[in-house]
Coordinates of C-alpha atoms in Angstrom, one line a residue:
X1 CA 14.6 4.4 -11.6
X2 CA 12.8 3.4 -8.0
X3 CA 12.0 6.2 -5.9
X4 CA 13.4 6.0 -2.5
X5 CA 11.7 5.2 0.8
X6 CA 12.7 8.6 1.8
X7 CA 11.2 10.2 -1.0
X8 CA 7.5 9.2 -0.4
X9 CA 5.2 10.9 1.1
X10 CA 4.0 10.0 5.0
X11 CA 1.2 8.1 4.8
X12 CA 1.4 7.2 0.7
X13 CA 2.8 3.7 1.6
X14 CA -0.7 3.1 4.5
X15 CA -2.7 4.0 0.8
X16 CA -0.5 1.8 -1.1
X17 CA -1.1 -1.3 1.0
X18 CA -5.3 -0.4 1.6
X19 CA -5.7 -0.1 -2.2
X20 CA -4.0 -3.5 -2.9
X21 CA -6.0 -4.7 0.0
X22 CA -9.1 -4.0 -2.3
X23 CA -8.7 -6.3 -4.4
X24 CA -8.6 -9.1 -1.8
X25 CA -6.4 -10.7 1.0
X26 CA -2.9 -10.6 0.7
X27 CA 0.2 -11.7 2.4
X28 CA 2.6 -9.1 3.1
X29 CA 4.8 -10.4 0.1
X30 CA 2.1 -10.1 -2.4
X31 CA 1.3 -6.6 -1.3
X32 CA 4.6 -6.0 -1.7
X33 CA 4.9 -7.7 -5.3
X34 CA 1.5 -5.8 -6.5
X35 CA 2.8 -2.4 -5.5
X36 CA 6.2 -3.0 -7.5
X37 CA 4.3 -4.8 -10.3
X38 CA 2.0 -1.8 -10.7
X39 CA 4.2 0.4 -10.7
X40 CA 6.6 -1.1 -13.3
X41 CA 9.1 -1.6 -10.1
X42 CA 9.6 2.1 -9.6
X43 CA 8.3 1.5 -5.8
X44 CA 9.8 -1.2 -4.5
X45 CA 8.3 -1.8 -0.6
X46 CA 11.2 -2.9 1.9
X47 CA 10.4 -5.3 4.3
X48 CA 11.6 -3.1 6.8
X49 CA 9.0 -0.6 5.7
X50 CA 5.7 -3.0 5.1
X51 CA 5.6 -5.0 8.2
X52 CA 5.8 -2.0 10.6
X53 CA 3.0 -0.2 8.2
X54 CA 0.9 -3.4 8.4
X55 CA 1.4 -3.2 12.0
X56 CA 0.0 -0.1 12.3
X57 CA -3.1 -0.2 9.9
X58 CA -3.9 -3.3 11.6
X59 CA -3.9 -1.9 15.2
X60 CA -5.7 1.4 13.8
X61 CA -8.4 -1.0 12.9
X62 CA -7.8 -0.8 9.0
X63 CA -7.0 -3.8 8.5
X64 CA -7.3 -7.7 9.9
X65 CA -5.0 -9.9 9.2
X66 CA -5.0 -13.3 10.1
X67 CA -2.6 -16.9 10.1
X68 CA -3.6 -19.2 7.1
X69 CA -1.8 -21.9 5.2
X70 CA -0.4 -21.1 1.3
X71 CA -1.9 -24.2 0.7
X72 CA -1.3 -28.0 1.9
X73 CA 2.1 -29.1 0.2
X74 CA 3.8 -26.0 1.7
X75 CA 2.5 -26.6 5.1
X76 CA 3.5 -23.0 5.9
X77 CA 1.7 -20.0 7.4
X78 CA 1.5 -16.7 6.2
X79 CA -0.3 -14.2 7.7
X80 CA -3.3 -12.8 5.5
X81 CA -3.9 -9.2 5.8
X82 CA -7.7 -8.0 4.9
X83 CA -9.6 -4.9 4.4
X84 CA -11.8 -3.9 7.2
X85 CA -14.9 -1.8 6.6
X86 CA -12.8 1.1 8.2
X87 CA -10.2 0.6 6.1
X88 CA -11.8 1.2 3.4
X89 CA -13.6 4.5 4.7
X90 CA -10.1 5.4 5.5
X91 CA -8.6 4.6 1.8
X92 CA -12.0 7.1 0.3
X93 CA -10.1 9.6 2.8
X94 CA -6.7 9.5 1.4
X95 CA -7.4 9.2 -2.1
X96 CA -9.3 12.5 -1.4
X97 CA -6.0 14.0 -0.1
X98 CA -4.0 12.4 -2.4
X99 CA -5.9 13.9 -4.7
X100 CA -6.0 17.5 -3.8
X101 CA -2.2 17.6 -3.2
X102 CA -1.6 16.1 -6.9
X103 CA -3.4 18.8 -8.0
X104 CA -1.7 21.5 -5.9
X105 CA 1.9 20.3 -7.0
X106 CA 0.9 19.6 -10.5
X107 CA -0.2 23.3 -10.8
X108 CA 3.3 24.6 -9.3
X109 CA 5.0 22.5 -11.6
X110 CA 3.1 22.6 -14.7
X111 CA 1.3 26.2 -14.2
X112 CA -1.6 26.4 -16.7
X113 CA -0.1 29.5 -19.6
X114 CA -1.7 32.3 -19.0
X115 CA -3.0 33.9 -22.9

């Protein structure tokens, strides 16, 4: 069952896209695909949701993305989006909060029994 938009966390979709980002450049419909892929399609990433979080990673400096052709019978652009060496300082730094706020919720839901 997908999770919806609403449900995620600020800032889990920015983590999202940097991880895919690590293993290589992307188009914004591949990062899409990889996040839905991994996750057995329970997040699905709206279009309406990516480019804007794109937009902003790249004008934070996170990211660099840049017009290339999908190869030479399309004869179409896509713009590539890449990992920048602030991005992924950034992606150590939320993995670190993501983390510690797994943790936190996962001991309210599942408190360890006390003997």
């Amino acid at each position: 069952m997908p999770i919806e938009k609403s449900d995620l966390l600020q800032g889990t979709l920015d983590m999202l896209i940097l991880r895919t980002l690590m293993f290589g450049p992307a188009h914004g419909h591949q990062i899409a695909k990889h996040i839905q892929r991994t996750t057995e399609d329970v997040l699905q990433v709206e279009h309406g949701s990516l480019y804007p979080a794109l937009h902003r990673l790249e004008r934070k400096g996170f990211i660099g993305g840049k017009w290339e052709a999908a190869s030479k019978e399309l004869k179409r652009e896509f713009k590539y989006y890449r990992l920048t060496a602030a991005g992924k300082k950034q992606l150590v730094a939320h993995e670190s909060k993501w983390k510690q706020l797994a943790g936190a919720i996962a001991q309210v839901m599942w408190p360890p029994e006390k003997v």
